[in-house]
Amino acid sequence: MFKILVVEDDRELNRAVCSFLNQNGYEAEGCHGAKQAYDAMYGGTLFDMIISDIMMPEVDGFEFAATIRELNQDIPILFMTARDDFAAKQRGYKAGIDDYMVKPIDLDELLLRIGALFRRAKIFGSRRLEIGALVLDAEEHTAYLKGEELPLTVREFNLIFKLLSYPKKTFTRSQLMDEFWDGDTSSGLRTVDVYMTKLRNKFAGCGEFEIVTVHGLGYKAVLK
């Protein structure tokens, strides 16, 4: 059974979320702040996912998520917060979270997102993607199509692996720049367009997916 740590200082909401998750096949444990969450995690319990608020006393969700991500690169982290501003979302994703929900929370939607995050975590846990005749290996940074290796730079590989790990999910140019380019880079957002053109050319012989431009936003991979 998957274990989920719910870090939320609103005791009533914490209790409601944990109860709902426990009734739907998960084992949820509630904490009312980051320090209590650290104690739970270091006390020997192995959690499979963390759901956290942002606005909490002493240690906020941003600091908490960044600390967890330094210790564990793979555990899914979902923010559940009243903050609906873009700056908070951007800061959360930069800290390493995987998903973001704005209160009031629809518990049925929360359940769907949890399921999706666990599916994605399984993909990243294997560090290997197999899509038809295409095989991507993140450990070796190699891509093989029908047994033949496709020459990719590290950045090209990371970009295509990211897109194919989240099929149909749109990534903005800013999100991709933040993750795969140094923060002090002088490159503009259109650099992402250049890389997407390169990837389309290199995977032109692959009929397993296509890189779709989402006008005004960014890019996504769509499996065929």
PDB file of C-alpha atoms in Angstrom:
ATOM      1  CA  MET A   1       0.000   0.000   0.000  1.00  0.00           C
ATOM      2  CA  PHE A   2       1.354   3.462  -0.937  1.00  0.00           C
ATOM      3  CA  LYS A   3       2.146   5.694   2.050  1.00  0.00           C
ATOM      4  CA  ILE A   4       1.421   9.421   1.715  1.00  0.00           C
ATOM      5  CA  LEU A   5       2.616  12.144   4.091  1.00  0.00           C
ATOM      6  CA  VAL A   6       0.162  15.072   4.342  1.00  0.00           C
ATOM      7  CA  VAL A   7       1.805  18.238   5.713  1.00  0.00           C
ATOM      8  CA  GLU A   8      -0.938  20.759   6.462  1.00  0.00           C
ATOM      9  CA  ASP A   9      -1.323  23.029   9.508  1.00  0.00           C
ATOM     10  CA  ASP A  10      -5.117  23.287   9.086  1.00  0.00           C
ATOM     11  CA  ARG A  11      -5.998  20.371  11.327  1.00  0.00           C
ATOM     12  CA  GLU A  12      -9.516  19.932   9.959  1.00  0.00           C
ATOM     13  CA  LEU A  13      -8.343  19.858   6.343  1.00  0.00           C
ATOM     14  CA  ASN A  14      -5.453  17.575   7.262  1.00  0.00           C
ATOM     15  CA  ARG A  15      -7.826  15.156   8.945  1.00  0.00           C
ATOM     16  CA  ALA A  16     -10.277  15.260   6.007  1.00  0.00           C
ATOM     17  CA  VAL A  17      -7.588  14.608   3.380  1.00  0.00           C
ATOM     18  CA  CYS A  18      -6.014  11.763   5.354  1.00  0.00           C
ATOM     19  CA  SER A  19      -9.405  10.158   5.988  1.00  0.00           C
ATOM     20  CA  PHE A  20     -10.340  10.402   2.311  1.00  0.00           C
ATOM     21  CA  LEU A  21      -7.049   8.907   1.160  1.00  0.00           C
ATOM     22  CA  ASN A  22      -7.265   6.106   3.718  1.00  0.00           C
ATOM     23  CA  GLN A  23     -10.735   5.258   2.398  1.00  0.00           C
ATOM     24  CA  ASN A  24      -9.423   5.118  -1.160  1.00  0.00           C
ATOM     25  CA  GLY A  25      -6.620   2.616  -0.917  1.00  0.00           C
ATOM     26  CA  TYR A  26      -3.757   4.708   0.449  1.00  0.00           C
ATOM     27  CA  GLU A  27      -2.126   4.918   3.861  1.00  0.00           C
ATOM     28  CA  ALA A  28      -1.986   8.587   4.813  1.00  0.00           C
ATOM     29  CA  GLU A  29      -0.255  10.159   7.802  1.00  0.00           C
ATOM     30  CA  GLY A  30      -0.846  13.766   8.752  1.00  0.00           C
ATOM     31  CA  CYS A  31       1.664  16.297  10.083  1.00  0.00           C
ATOM     32  CA  HIS A  32       0.963  19.910  11.029  1.00  0.00           C
ATOM     33  CA  GLY A  33       4.293  21.392  10.010  1.00  0.00           C
ATOM     34  CA  ALA A  34       7.613  20.706   8.336  1.00  0.00           C
ATOM     35  CA  LYS A  35       9.507  19.908  11.532  1.00  0.00           C
ATOM     36  CA  GLN A  36       6.929  17.278  12.485  1.00  0.00           C
ATOM     37  CA  ALA A  37       7.166  15.935   8.926  1.00  0.00           C
ATOM     38  CA  TYR A  38      10.956  15.633   9.202  1.00  0.00           C
ATOM     39  CA  ASP A  39      10.498  13.623  12.403  1.00  0.00           C
ATOM     40  CA  ALA A  40       8.019  11.318  10.662  1.00  0.00           C
ATOM     41  CA  MET A  41      10.306  10.791   7.686  1.00  0.00           C
ATOM     42  CA  TYR A  42      13.453  10.222   9.711  1.00  0.00           C
ATOM     43  CA  GLY A  43      11.632   8.044  12.214  1.00  0.00           C
ATOM     44  CA  GLY A  44      11.846   5.066   9.913  1.00  0.00           C
ATOM     45  CA  THR A  45       8.641   5.379   7.847  1.00  0.00           C
ATOM     46  CA  LEU A  46       9.242   5.271   4.089  1.00  0.00           C
ATOM     47  CA  PHE A  47       6.750   7.516   2.334  1.00  0.00           C
ATOM     48  CA  ASP A  48       5.921   7.238  -1.363  1.00  0.00           C
ATOM     49  CA  MET A  49       4.525  10.772  -1.797  1.00  0.00           C
ATOM     50  CA  ILE A  50       4.348  14.110   0.015  1.00  0.00           C
ATOM     51  CA  ILE A  51       1.389  16.502  -0.091  1.00  0.00           C
ATOM     52  CA  SER A  52       2.287  19.853   1.461  1.00  0.00           C
ATOM     53  CA  ASP A  53       0.843  23.270   2.156  1.00  0.00           C
ATOM     54  CA  ILE A  54       2.971  26.362   1.454  1.00  0.00           C
ATOM     55  CA  MET A  55       2.012  28.765   4.235  1.00  0.00           C
ATOM     56  CA  MET A  56       3.077  26.976   7.396  1.00  0.00           C
ATOM     57  CA  PRO A  57       4.713  28.249  10.615  1.00  0.00           C
ATOM     58  CA  GLU A  58       8.498  28.208  11.057  1.00  0.00           C
ATOM     59  CA  VAL A  59       9.357  26.364   7.808  1.00  0.00           C
ATOM     60  CA  ASP A  60       7.265  27.178   4.738  1.00  0.00           C
ATOM     61  CA  GLY A  61       6.446  24.761   1.946  1.00  0.00           C
ATOM     62  CA  PHE A  62       9.092  26.136  -0.418  1.00  0.00           C
ATOM     63  CA  GLU A  63      11.933  25.480   2.024  1.00  0.00           C
ATOM     64  CA  PHE A  64      10.439  22.134   2.987  1.00  0.00           C
ATOM     65  CA  ALA A  65      10.160  20.975  -0.638  1.00  0.00           C
ATOM     66  CA  ALA A  66      13.678  22.130  -1.489  1.00  0.00           C
ATOM     67  CA  THR A  67      15.101  20.250   1.499  1.00  0.00           C
ATOM     68  CA  ILE A  68      13.234  17.062   0.618  1.00  0.00           C
ATOM     69  CA  ARG A  69      14.324  17.308  -3.004  1.00  0.00           C
ATOM     70  CA  GLU A  70      17.980  17.570  -1.950  1.00  0.00           C
ATOM     71  CA  LEU A  71      17.582  14.305  -0.055  1.00  0.00           C
ATOM     72  CA  ASN A  72      15.331  12.455  -2.477  1.00  0.00           C
ATOM     73  CA  GLN A  73      15.180  13.221  -6.202  1.00  0.00           C
ATOM     74  CA  ASP A  74      12.353  10.832  -6.960  1.00  0.00           C
ATOM     75  CA  ILE A  75       9.583  11.142  -4.352  1.00  0.00           C
ATOM     76  CA  PRO A  76       6.555  12.985  -5.832  1.00  0.00           C
ATOM     77  CA  ILE A  77       5.716  16.272  -4.094  1.00  0.00           C
ATOM     78  CA  LEU A  78       2.330  17.961  -4.538  1.00  0.00           C
ATOM     79  CA  PHE A  79       1.575  21.443  -3.212  1.00  0.00           C
ATOM     80  CA  MET A  80      -1.931  21.979  -1.816  1.00  0.00           C
ATOM     81  CA  THR A  81      -2.253  25.692  -1.086  1.00  0.00           C
ATOM     82  CA  ALA A  82      -4.464  28.771  -1.053  1.00  0.00           C
ATOM     83  CA  ARG A  83      -1.871  30.681  -3.079  1.00  0.00           C
ATOM     84  CA  ASP A  84      -2.993  31.009  -6.688  1.00  0.00           C
ATOM     85  CA  ASP A  85      -0.363  33.457  -7.924  1.00  0.00           C
ATOM     86  CA  PHE A  86       2.088  32.570 -10.675  1.00  0.00           C
ATOM     87  CA  ALA A  87       5.094  33.588  -8.568  1.00  0.00           C
ATOM     88  CA  ALA A  88       4.227  30.950  -5.966  1.00  0.00           C
ATOM     89  CA  LYS A  89       3.742  28.289  -8.624  1.00  0.00           C
ATOM     90  CA  GLN A  90       7.031  29.200 -10.288  1.00  0.00           C
ATOM     91  CA  ARG A  91       8.886  29.125  -6.985  1.00  0.00           C
ATOM     92  CA  GLY A  92       7.308  25.789  -6.105  1.00  0.00           C
ATOM     93  CA  TYR A  93       8.328  24.120  -9.350  1.00  0.00           C
ATOM     94  CA  LYS A  94      11.839  25.548  -9.026  1.00  0.00           C
ATOM     95  CA  ALA A  95      12.003  23.999  -5.546  1.00  0.00           C
ATOM     96  CA  GLY A  96      11.285  20.646  -7.149  1.00  0.00           C
ATOM     97  CA  ILE A  97       7.579  19.959  -6.725  1.00  0.00           C
ATOM     98  CA  ASP A  98       5.698  17.846  -9.267  1.00  0.00           C
ATOM     99  CA  ASP A  99       2.161  19.226  -9.079  1.00  0.00           C
ATOM    100  CA  TYR A 100       0.222  22.176  -7.645  1.00  0.00           C
ATOM    101  CA  MET A 101      -3.392  22.378  -6.476  1.00  0.00           C
ATOM    102  CA  VAL A 102      -5.223  25.484  -5.257  1.00  0.00           C
ATOM    103  CA  LYS A 103      -7.610  25.386  -2.311  1.00  0.00           C
ATOM    104  CA  PRO A 104     -10.468  24.685  -1.898  1.00  0.00           C
ATOM    105  CA  ILE A 105      -9.414  21.182  -2.904  1.00  0.00           C
ATOM    106  CA  ASP A 106     -11.679  18.839  -4.831  1.00  0.00           C
ATOM    107  CA  LEU A 107     -10.834  15.518  -3.203  1.00  0.00           C
ATOM    108  CA  ASP A 108     -11.818  13.490  -6.259  1.00  0.00           C
ATOM    109  CA  GLU A 109      -9.458  15.566  -8.406  1.00  0.00           C
ATOM    110  CA  LEU A 110      -6.751  15.125  -5.765  1.00  0.00           C
ATOM    111  CA  LEU A 111      -7.181  11.375  -6.086  1.00  0.00           C
ATOM    112  CA  LEU A 112      -6.745  11.578  -9.868  1.00  0.00           C
ATOM    113  CA  ARG A 113      -3.600  13.673  -9.558  1.00  0.00           C
ATOM    114  CA  ILE A 114      -2.106  11.321  -6.995  1.00  0.00           C
ATOM    115  CA  GLY A 115      -2.643   8.395  -9.354  1.00  0.00           C
ATOM    116  CA  ALA A 116      -0.998  10.297 -12.202  1.00  0.00           C
ATOM    117  CA  LEU A 117       1.993  11.227 -10.050  1.00  0.00           C
ATOM    118  CA  PHE A 118       2.532   7.634  -9.013  1.00  0.00           C
ATOM    119  CA  ARG A 119       2.463   6.554 -12.652  1.00  0.00           C
ATOM    120  CA  ARG A 120       5.065   9.197 -13.519  1.00  0.00           C
ATOM    121  CA  ALA A 121       7.220   8.247 -10.535  1.00  0.00           C
ATOM    122  CA  LYS A 122       7.310   4.683 -11.803  1.00  0.00           C
ATOM    123  CA  ILE A 123       8.632   5.931 -15.139  1.00  0.00           C
ATOM    124  CA  PHE A 124      11.380   7.971 -13.504  1.00  0.00           C
ATOM    125  CA  GLY A 125      12.187   5.197 -11.066  1.00  0.00           C
ATOM    126  CA  SER A 126      13.059   2.914 -13.948  1.00  0.00           C
ATOM    127  CA  ARG A 127      15.074   5.678 -15.662  1.00  0.00           C
ATOM    128  CA  ARG A 128      14.202   3.969 -18.916  1.00  0.00           C
ATOM    129  CA  LEU A 129      11.448   4.671 -21.413  1.00  0.00           C
ATOM    130  CA  GLU A 130      10.319   2.235 -24.077  1.00  0.00           C
ATOM    131  CA  ILE A 131       7.842   3.587 -26.590  1.00  0.00           C
ATOM    132  CA  GLY A 132       7.376   1.174 -29.449  1.00  0.00           C
ATOM    133  CA  ALA A 133      10.711   0.877 -31.243  1.00  0.00           C
ATOM    134  CA  LEU A 134      12.183   3.802 -29.305  1.00  0.00           C
ATOM    135  CA  VAL A 135      14.244   3.203 -26.146  1.00  0.00           C
ATOM    136  CA  LEU A 136      15.563   6.032 -23.964  1.00  0.00           C
ATOM    137  CA  ASP A 137      17.975   5.216 -21.154  1.00  0.00           C
ATOM    138  CA  ALA A 138      18.519   8.057 -18.672  1.00  0.00           C
ATOM    139  CA  GLU A 139      21.422   6.357 -16.941  1.00  0.00           C
ATOM    140  CA  GLU A 140      23.456   6.183 -20.143  1.00  0.00           C
ATOM    141  CA  HIS A 141      21.821   9.188 -21.851  1.00  0.00           C
ATOM    142  CA  THR A 142      21.263   7.120 -24.965  1.00  0.00           C
ATOM    143  CA  ALA A 143      18.405   6.874 -27.441  1.00  0.00           C
ATOM    144  CA  TYR A 144      17.904   3.874 -29.712  1.00  0.00           C
ATOM    145  CA  LEU A 145      15.382   3.643 -32.519  1.00  0.00           C
ATOM    146  CA  LYS A 146      14.953   0.183 -34.022  1.00  0.00           C
ATOM    147  CA  GLY A 147      18.273  -0.811 -32.492  1.00  0.00           C
ATOM    148  CA  GLU A 148      20.236   2.099 -33.950  1.00  0.00           C
ATOM    149  CA  GLU A 149      21.550   4.850 -31.681  1.00  0.00           C
ATOM    150  CA  LEU A 150      20.428   8.411 -32.348  1.00  0.00           C
ATOM    151  CA  PRO A 151      23.155  11.012 -31.629  1.00  0.00           C
ATOM    152  CA  LEU A 152      21.896  13.432 -28.974  1.00  0.00           C
ATOM    153  CA  THR A 153      23.573  16.030 -26.806  1.00  0.00           C
ATOM    154  CA  VAL A 154      22.926  15.822 -23.061  1.00  0.00           C
ATOM    155  CA  ARG A 155      20.506  18.736 -23.222  1.00  0.00           C
ATOM    156  CA  GLU A 156      18.646  17.279 -26.203  1.00  0.00           C
ATOM    157  CA  PHE A 157      18.307  13.965 -24.383  1.00  0.00           C
ATOM    158  CA  ASN A 158      17.077  15.620 -21.196  1.00  0.00           C
ATOM    159  CA  LEU A 159      14.486  17.624 -23.091  1.00  0.00           C
ATOM    160  CA  ILE A 160      13.049  14.671 -25.006  1.00  0.00           C
ATOM    161  CA  PHE A 161      13.106  12.447 -21.924  1.00  0.00           C
ATOM    162  CA  LYS A 162      11.170  15.095 -20.004  1.00  0.00           C
ATOM    163  CA  LEU A 163       8.526  15.499 -22.709  1.00  0.00           C
ATOM    164  CA  LEU A 164       8.032  11.764 -23.191  1.00  0.00           C
ATOM    165  CA  SER A 165       7.846  11.125 -19.453  1.00  0.00           C
ATOM    166  CA  TYR A 166       4.801  13.400 -19.296  1.00  0.00           C
ATOM    167  CA  PRO A 167       2.947  12.761 -22.569  1.00  0.00           C
ATOM    168  CA  LYS A 168       0.259  15.335 -23.379  1.00  0.00           C
ATOM    169  CA  LYS A 169       1.538  17.671 -20.632  1.00  0.00           C
ATOM    170  CA  THR A 170       2.457  21.121 -21.916  1.00  0.00           C
ATOM    171  CA  PHE A 171       5.717  22.641 -20.726  1.00  0.00           C
ATOM    172  CA  THR A 172       6.252  26.356 -21.176  1.00  0.00           C
ATOM    173  CA  ARG A 173       9.486  27.649 -22.609  1.00  0.00           C
ATOM    174  CA  SER A 174      10.236  29.232 -19.238  1.00  0.00           C
ATOM    175  CA  GLN A 175       9.802  25.913 -17.408  1.00  0.00           C
ATOM    176  CA  LEU A 176      12.181  24.171 -19.793  1.00  0.00           C
ATOM    177  CA  MET A 177      14.725  26.997 -19.627  1.00  0.00           C
ATOM    178  CA  ASP A 178      14.649  26.978 -15.823  1.00  0.00           C
ATOM    179  CA  GLU A 179      15.256  23.237 -15.684  1.00  0.00           C
ATOM    180  CA  PHE A 180      17.752  22.627 -18.473  1.00  0.00           C
ATOM    181  CA  TRP A 181      19.694  25.879 -18.840  1.00  0.00           C
ATOM    182  CA  ASP A 182      21.818  27.580 -16.203  1.00  0.00           C
ATOM    183  CA  GLY A 183      20.002  30.359 -14.401  1.00  0.00           C
ATOM    184  CA  ASP A 184      22.512  32.970 -15.570  1.00  0.00           C
ATOM    185  CA  THR A 185      22.373  31.936 -19.221  1.00  0.00           C
ATOM    186  CA  SER A 186      22.185  34.737 -21.753  1.00  0.00           C
ATOM    187  CA  SER A 187      20.025  32.607 -24.042  1.00  0.00           C
ATOM    188  CA  GLY A 188      16.492  33.782 -24.684  1.00  0.00           C
ATOM    189  CA  LEU A 189      13.312  31.725 -24.601  1.00  0.00           C
ATOM    190  CA  ARG A 190      13.496  31.202 -28.362  1.00  0.00           C
ATOM    191  CA  THR A 191      16.507  28.984 -27.753  1.00  0.00           C
ATOM    192  CA  VAL A 192      13.972  26.340 -26.733  1.00  0.00           C
ATOM    193  CA  ASP A 193      12.395  26.613 -30.201  1.00  0.00           C
ATOM    194  CA  VAL A 194      15.786  25.941 -31.786  1.00  0.00           C
ATOM    195  CA  TYR A 195      16.214  22.791 -29.727  1.00  0.00           C
ATOM    196  CA  MET A 196      12.726  21.572 -30.523  1.00  0.00           C
ATOM    197  CA  THR A 197      13.469  21.953 -34.225  1.00  0.00           C
ATOM    198  CA  LYS A 198      16.650  19.903 -33.754  1.00  0.00           C
ATOM    199  CA  LEU A 199      14.737  17.193 -31.897  1.00  0.00           C
ATOM    200  CA  ARG A 200      12.032  17.025 -34.550  1.00  0.00           C
ATOM    201  CA  ASN A 201      14.704  16.563 -37.199  1.00  0.00           C
ATOM    202  CA  LYS A 202      16.574  13.894 -35.257  1.00  0.00           C
ATOM    203  CA  PHE A 203      13.372  11.944 -34.502  1.00  0.00           C
ATOM    204  CA  ALA A 204      11.854  12.434 -37.940  1.00  0.00           C
ATOM    205  CA  GLY A 205      12.067   8.697 -38.589  1.00  0.00           C
ATOM    206  CA  CYS A 206      10.238   7.850 -35.353  1.00  0.00           C
ATOM    207  CA  GLY A 207       6.524   7.377 -35.778  1.00  0.00           C
ATOM    208  CA  GLU A 208       5.900   6.696 -32.081  1.00  0.00           C
ATOM    209  CA  PHE A 209       5.296  10.329 -31.080  1.00  0.00           C
ATOM    210  CA  GLU A 210       5.347  13.908 -32.239  1.00  0.00           C
ATOM    211  CA  ILE A 211       6.438  17.127 -30.576  1.00  0.00           C
ATOM    212  CA  VAL A 212       3.485  19.493 -30.705  1.00  0.00           C
ATOM    213  CA  THR A 213       3.724  23.260 -30.412  1.00  0.00           C
ATOM    214  CA  VAL A 214       1.095  24.686 -28.071  1.00  0.00           C
ATOM    215  CA  HIS A 215       0.786  28.213 -29.399  1.00  0.00           C
ATOM    216  CA  GLY A 216       1.334  30.892 -26.806  1.00  0.00           C
ATOM    217  CA  LEU A 217       2.596  28.366 -24.244  1.00  0.00           C
ATOM    218  CA  GLY A 218       5.270  25.877 -25.216  1.00  0.00           C
ATOM    219  CA  TYR A 219       5.564  22.217 -26.206  1.00  0.00           C
ATOM    220  CA  LYS A 220       4.249  18.759 -25.454  1.00  0.00           C
ATOM    221  CA  ALA A 221       4.854  15.234 -26.706  1.00  0.00           C
ATOM    222  CA  VAL A 222       1.875  13.332 -28.043  1.00  0.00           C
ATOM    223  CA  LEU A 223       2.097   9.578 -28.450  1.00  0.00           C
ATOM    224  CA  LYS A 224       0.625   8.104 -31.622  1.00  0.00           C
TER     225      LYS A 224
END
